[in-house]
């Protein structure tokens, strides 16, 4: 069996309103996408009229434990 470091297998998922939006190989990239989505949906998107979007970043293990459906 091959051995993998934690970094080689880490994938971070951006979740938008309970659905997978995207997957990234670095937490920094996922955080950046989540920030941009938050700005777009919760600031420019008039949330006072449409409601606030729920945006989060989950690690692979958190994603496996969550009810969010993975799209690969």
mmCIF file of N, CA and C in Angstrom:
data_model
loop_
_atom_site.group_PDB
_atom_site.id
_atom_site.type_symbol
_atom_site.label_atom_id
_atom_site.label_comp_id
_atom_site.label_asym_id
_atom_site.label_seq_id
_atom_site.Cartn_x
_atom_site.Cartn_y
_atom_site.Cartn_z
ATOM 1 N N UNK A 1 0.841 -1.192 0.000
ATOM 2 C CA UNK A 1 0.000 0.000 0.000
ATOM 3 C C UNK A 1 0.877 1.243 0.000
ATOM 4 N N UNK A 2 0.460 2.215 -0.737
ATOM 5 C CA UNK A 2 1.187 3.475 -0.764
ATOM 6 C C UNK A 2 0.839 4.310 0.446
ATOM 7 N N UNK A 3 1.748 5.144 0.829
ATOM 8 C CA UNK A 3 1.442 6.045 1.940
ATOM 9 C C UNK A 3 1.251 7.446 1.389
ATOM 10 N N UNK A 4 0.298 8.130 1.926
ATOM 11 C CA UNK A 4 -0.030 9.470 1.489
ATOM 12 C C UNK A 4 0.124 10.423 2.651
ATOM 13 N N UNK A 5 0.628 11.595 2.359
ATOM 14 C CA UNK A 5 0.666 12.609 3.403
ATOM 15 C C UNK A 5 -0.700 13.261 3.465
ATOM 16 N N UNK A 6 -0.979 13.912 4.548
ATOM 17 C CA UNK A 6 -2.259 14.593 4.728
ATOM 18 C C UNK A 6 -2.495 15.594 3.602
ATOM 19 N N UNK A 7 -1.435 16.295 3.201
ATOM 20 C CA UNK A 7 -1.570 17.347 2.204
ATOM 21 C C UNK A 7 -1.942 16.795 0.834
ATOM 22 N N UNK A 8 -1.417 15.628 0.467
ATOM 23 C CA UNK A 8 -1.683 15.060 -0.854
ATOM 24 C C UNK A 8 -3.139 14.669 -1.026
ATOM 25 N N UNK A 9 -3.818 14.334 0.051
ATOM 26 C CA UNK A 9 -5.186 13.840 -0.060
ATOM 27 C C UNK A 9 -6.225 14.872 0.353
ATOM 28 N N UNK A 10 -5.800 16.039 0.789
ATOM 29 C CA UNK A 10 -6.763 17.033 1.248
ATOM 30 C C UNK A 10 -7.478 17.699 0.072
ATOM 31 N N UNK A 11 -8.780 17.688 0.173
ATOM 32 C CA UNK A 11 -9.632 18.412 -0.766
ATOM 33 C C UNK A 11 -10.586 19.219 0.097
ATOM 34 N N UNK A 12 -10.831 20.447 -0.309
ATOM 35 C CA UNK A 12 -11.739 21.317 0.433
ATOM 36 C C UNK A 12 -12.904 21.688 -0.463
ATOM 37 N N UNK A 13 -14.091 21.577 0.091
ATOM 38 C CA UNK A 13 -15.316 21.801 -0.669
ATOM 39 C C UNK A 13 -15.972 23.095 -0.235
ATOM 40 N N UNK A 14 -16.407 23.883 -1.203
ATOM 41 C CA UNK A 14 -17.186 25.085 -0.923
ATOM 42 C C UNK A 14 -18.653 24.690 -1.051
ATOM 43 N N UNK A 15 -19.412 24.965 0.003
ATOM 44 C CA UNK A 15 -20.829 24.605 0.064
ATOM 45 C C UNK A 15 -21.654 25.883 0.020
ATOM 46 N N UNK A 16 -22.604 25.930 -0.893
ATOM 47 C CA UNK A 16 -23.483 27.088 -1.048
ATOM 48 C C UNK A 16 -24.920 26.629 -0.858
ATOM 49 N N UNK A 17 -25.548 27.112 0.199
ATOM 50 C CA UNK A 17 -26.938 26.768 0.513
ATOM 51 C C UNK A 17 -27.189 25.255 0.505
ATOM 52 N N UNK A 18 -26.285 24.516 1.154
ATOM 53 C CA UNK A 18 -26.475 23.078 1.324
ATOM 54 C C UNK A 18 -26.078 22.228 0.134
ATOM 55 N N UNK A 19 -25.527 22.825 -0.918
ATOM 56 C CA UNK A 19 -25.108 22.056 -2.084
ATOM 57 C C UNK A 19 -23.651 22.359 -2.408
ATOM 58 N N UNK A 20 -22.949 21.334 -2.891
ATOM 59 C CA UNK A 20 -21.545 21.537 -3.256
ATOM 60 C C UNK A 20 -21.451 22.523 -4.405
ATOM 61 N N UNK A 21 -20.626 23.526 -4.222
ATOM 62 C CA UNK A 21 -20.403 24.528 -5.275
ATOM 63 C C UNK A 21 -19.138 24.197 -6.060
ATOM 64 N N UNK A 22 -18.041 23.866 -5.331
ATOM 65 C CA UNK A 22 -16.771 23.570 -5.988
ATOM 66 C C UNK A 22 -15.856 22.818 -5.039
ATOM 67 N N UNK A 23 -14.781 22.250 -5.615
ATOM 68 C CA UNK A 23 -13.777 21.530 -4.823
ATOM 69 C C UNK A 23 -12.407 22.105 -5.150
ATOM 70 N N UNK A 24 -11.547 22.169 -4.125
ATOM 71 C CA UNK A 24 -10.232 22.783 -4.277
ATOM 72 C C UNK A 24 -9.190 21.976 -3.523
ATOM 73 N N UNK A 25 -7.940 22.038 -4.004
ATOM 74 C CA UNK A 25 -6.854 21.295 -3.364
ATOM 75 C C UNK A 25 -6.105 22.117 -2.336
ATOM 76 N N UNK A 26 -6.515 23.350 -2.109
ATOM 77 C CA UNK A 26 -5.915 24.124 -1.020
ATOM 78 C C UNK A 26 -7.019 24.857 -0.262
ATOM 79 N N UNK A 27 -6.846 24.936 1.049
ATOM 80 C CA UNK A 27 -7.836 25.613 1.884
ATOM 81 C C UNK A 27 -7.882 27.098 1.538
ATOM 82 N N UNK A 28 -6.729 27.668 1.216
ATOM 83 C CA UNK A 28 -6.682 29.094 0.874
ATOM 84 C C UNK A 28 -7.532 29.385 -0.362
ATOM 85 N N UNK A 29 -7.441 28.511 -1.365
ATOM 86 C CA UNK A 29 -8.237 28.701 -2.582
ATOM 87 C C UNK A 29 -9.732 28.563 -2.281
ATOM 88 N N UNK A 30 -10.088 27.559 -1.485
ATOM 89 C CA UNK A 30 -11.491 27.358 -1.114
ATOM 90 C C UNK A 30 -12.011 28.550 -0.311
ATOM 91 N N UNK A 31 -11.197 29.044 0.622
ATOM 92 C CA UNK A 31 -11.595 30.215 1.415
ATOM 93 C C UNK A 31 -11.803 31.439 0.518
ATOM 94 N N UNK A 32 -10.947 31.599 -0.476
ATOM 95 C CA UNK A 32 -11.058 32.726 -1.394
ATOM 96 C C UNK A 32 -12.350 32.651 -2.206
ATOM 97 N N UNK A 33 -12.675 31.465 -2.699
ATOM 98 C CA UNK A 33 -13.916 31.277 -3.452
ATOM 99 C C UNK A 33 -15.127 31.531 -2.551
ATOM 100 N N UNK A 34 -15.071 31.027 -1.315
ATOM 101 C CA UNK A 34 -16.176 31.232 -0.365
ATOM 102 C C UNK A 34 -16.362 32.719 -0.065
ATOM 103 N N UNK A 35 -15.254 33.439 0.094
ATOM 104 C CA UNK A 35 -15.338 34.879 0.353
ATOM 105 C C UNK A 35 -15.991 35.601 -0.825
ATOM 106 N N UNK A 36 -15.544 35.263 -2.047
ATOM 107 C CA UNK A 36 -16.124 35.889 -3.238
ATOM 108 C C UNK A 36 -17.615 35.594 -3.357
ATOM 109 N N UNK A 37 -18.011 34.349 -3.077
ATOM 110 C CA UNK A 37 -19.434 33.991 -3.117
ATOM 111 C C UNK A 37 -20.223 34.764 -2.072
ATOM 112 N N UNK A 38 -19.654 34.878 -0.878
ATOM 113 C CA UNK A 38 -20.321 35.605 0.193
ATOM 114 C C UNK A 38 -20.542 37.055 -0.195
ATOM 115 N N UNK A 39 -19.517 37.663 -0.779
ATOM 116 C CA UNK A 39 -19.640 39.060 -1.211
ATOM 117 C C UNK A 39 -20.705 39.187 -2.296
ATOM 118 N N UNK A 40 -20.647 38.263 -3.258
ATOM 119 C CA UNK A 40 -21.584 38.301 -4.386
ATOM 120 C C UNK A 40 -23.033 38.065 -3.945
ATOM 121 N N UNK A 41 -23.244 37.068 -3.089
ATOM 122 C CA UNK A 41 -24.608 36.682 -2.694
ATOM 123 C C UNK A 41 -25.146 37.492 -1.527
ATOM 124 N N UNK A 42 -24.285 37.810 -0.551
ATOM 125 C CA UNK A 42 -24.772 38.416 0.683
ATOM 126 C C UNK A 42 -24.534 39.918 0.769
ATOM 127 N N UNK A 43 -23.870 40.475 -0.203
ATOM 128 C CA UNK A 43 -23.678 41.924 -0.204
ATOM 129 C C UNK A 43 -24.274 42.538 -1.468
ATOM 130 N N UNK A 44 -23.776 42.093 -2.623
ATOM 131 C CA UNK A 44 -24.266 42.646 -3.886
ATOM 132 C C UNK A 44 -25.623 42.077 -4.292
ATOM 133 N N UNK A 45 -25.987 40.910 -3.785
ATOM 134 C CA UNK A 45 -27.203 40.223 -4.208
ATOM 135 C C UNK A 45 -28.475 40.654 -3.499
ATOM 136 N N UNK A 46 -28.451 41.747 -2.770
ATOM 137 C CA UNK A 46 -29.609 42.272 -2.045
ATOM 138 C C UNK A 46 -30.232 41.223 -1.134
ATOM 139 N N UNK A 47 -29.469 40.750 -0.143
ATOM 140 C CA UNK A 47 -29.981 39.695 0.740
ATOM 141 C C UNK A 47 -31.189 40.120 1.553
ATOM 142 N N UNK A 48 -31.355 41.414 1.751
ATOM 143 C CA UNK A 48 -32.521 41.848 2.525
ATOM 144 C C UNK A 48 -33.828 41.518 1.784
ATOM 145 N N UNK A 49 -33.754 41.337 0.467
ATOM 146 C CA UNK A 49 -34.932 40.969 -0.313
ATOM 147 C C UNK A 49 -34.999 39.466 -0.585
ATOM 148 N N UNK A 50 -33.841 38.860 -0.857
ATOM 149 C CA UNK A 50 -33.794 37.458 -1.293
ATOM 150 C C UNK A 50 -33.394 36.487 -0.182
ATOM 151 N N UNK A 51 -32.928 36.987 0.930
ATOM 152 C CA UNK A 51 -32.430 36.137 2.011
ATOM 153 C C UNK A 51 -30.940 35.914 1.877
ATOM 154 N N UNK A 52 -30.311 35.646 2.985
ATOM 155 C CA UNK A 52 -28.863 35.445 3.006
ATOM 156 C C UNK A 52 -28.516 34.029 2.556
ATOM 157 N N UNK A 53 -27.419 33.898 1.823
ATOM 158 C CA UNK A 53 -26.916 32.596 1.408
ATOM 159 C C UNK A 53 -26.022 32.041 2.501
ATOM 160 N N UNK A 54 -26.092 30.736 2.689
ATOM 161 C CA UNK A 54 -25.241 30.058 3.655
ATOM 162 C C UNK A 54 -24.063 29.464 2.898
ATOM 163 N N UNK A 55 -22.859 29.883 3.250
ATOM 164 C CA UNK A 55 -21.650 29.467 2.546
ATOM 165 C C UNK A 55 -20.662 28.925 3.571
ATOM 166 N N UNK A 56 -20.071 27.767 3.281
ATOM 167 C CA UNK A 56 -19.083 27.197 4.193
ATOM 168 C C UNK A 56 -18.025 26.443 3.408
ATOM 169 N N UNK A 57 -16.920 26.155 4.081
ATOM 170 C CA UNK A 57 -15.832 25.364 3.512
ATOM 171 C C UNK A 57 -15.682 24.125 4.388
ATOM 172 N N UNK A 58 -15.724 22.947 3.769
ATOM 173 C CA UNK A 58 -15.588 21.693 4.498
ATOM 174 C C UNK A 58 -14.384 20.922 3.983
ATOM 175 N N UNK A 59 -13.661 20.285 4.889
ATOM 176 C CA UNK A 59 -12.576 19.384 4.490
ATOM 177 C C UNK A 59 -13.210 18.101 3.961
ATOM 178 N N UNK A 60 -12.389 17.233 3.378
ATOM 179 C CA UNK A 60 -12.902 15.971 2.848
ATOM 180 C C UNK A 60 -13.592 15.158 3.942
ATOM 181 N N UNK A 61 -12.976 15.065 5.113
ATOM 182 C CA UNK A 61 -13.570 14.287 6.202
ATOM 183 C C UNK A 61 -14.880 14.913 6.676
ATOM 184 N N UNK A 62 -14.929 16.229 6.776
ATOM 185 C CA UNK A 62 -16.177 16.900 7.170
ATOM 186 C C UNK A 62 -17.258 16.669 6.119
ATOM 187 N N UNK A 63 -16.849 16.664 4.856
ATOM 188 C CA UNK A 63 -17.806 16.440 3.769
ATOM 189 C C UNK A 63 -18.381 15.027 3.843
ATOM 190 N N UNK A 64 -17.532 14.050 4.166
ATOM 191 C CA UNK A 64 -17.990 12.661 4.267
ATOM 192 C C UNK A 64 -19.009 12.495 5.396
ATOM 193 N N UNK A 65 -18.896 13.306 6.427
ATOM 194 C CA UNK A 65 -19.777 13.206 7.587
ATOM 195 C C UNK A 65 -21.020 14.076 7.457
ATOM 196 N N UNK A 66 -21.055 14.922 6.418
ATOM 197 C CA UNK A 66 -22.175 15.852 6.279
ATOM 198 C C UNK A 66 -23.242 15.280 5.346
ATOM 199 N N UNK A 67 -24.448 15.848 5.390
ATOM 200 C CA UNK A 67 -25.518 15.377 4.507
ATOM 201 C C UNK A 67 -25.424 15.947 3.099
ATOM 202 N N UNK A 68 -24.392 16.759 2.816
ATOM 203 C CA UNK A 68 -24.240 17.370 1.498
ATOM 204 C C UNK A 68 -23.841 16.301 0.487
ATOM 205 N N UNK A 69 -24.492 16.304 -0.664
ATOM 206 C CA UNK A 69 -24.168 15.338 -1.703
ATOM 207 C C UNK A 69 -22.913 15.782 -2.446
ATOM 208 N N UNK A 70 -21.946 14.874 -2.542
ATOM 209 C CA UNK A 70 -20.690 15.184 -3.226
ATOM 210 C C UNK A 70 -20.872 15.044 -4.736
ATOM 211 N N UNK A 71 -20.293 15.981 -5.462
ATOM 212 C CA UNK A 71 -20.288 15.929 -6.922
ATOM 213 C C UNK A 71 -18.827 15.877 -7.349
ATOM 214 N N UNK A 72 -18.429 14.763 -7.925
ATOM 215 C CA UNK A 72 -17.024 14.608 -8.328
ATOM 216 C C UNK A 72 -16.879 14.674 -9.832
#
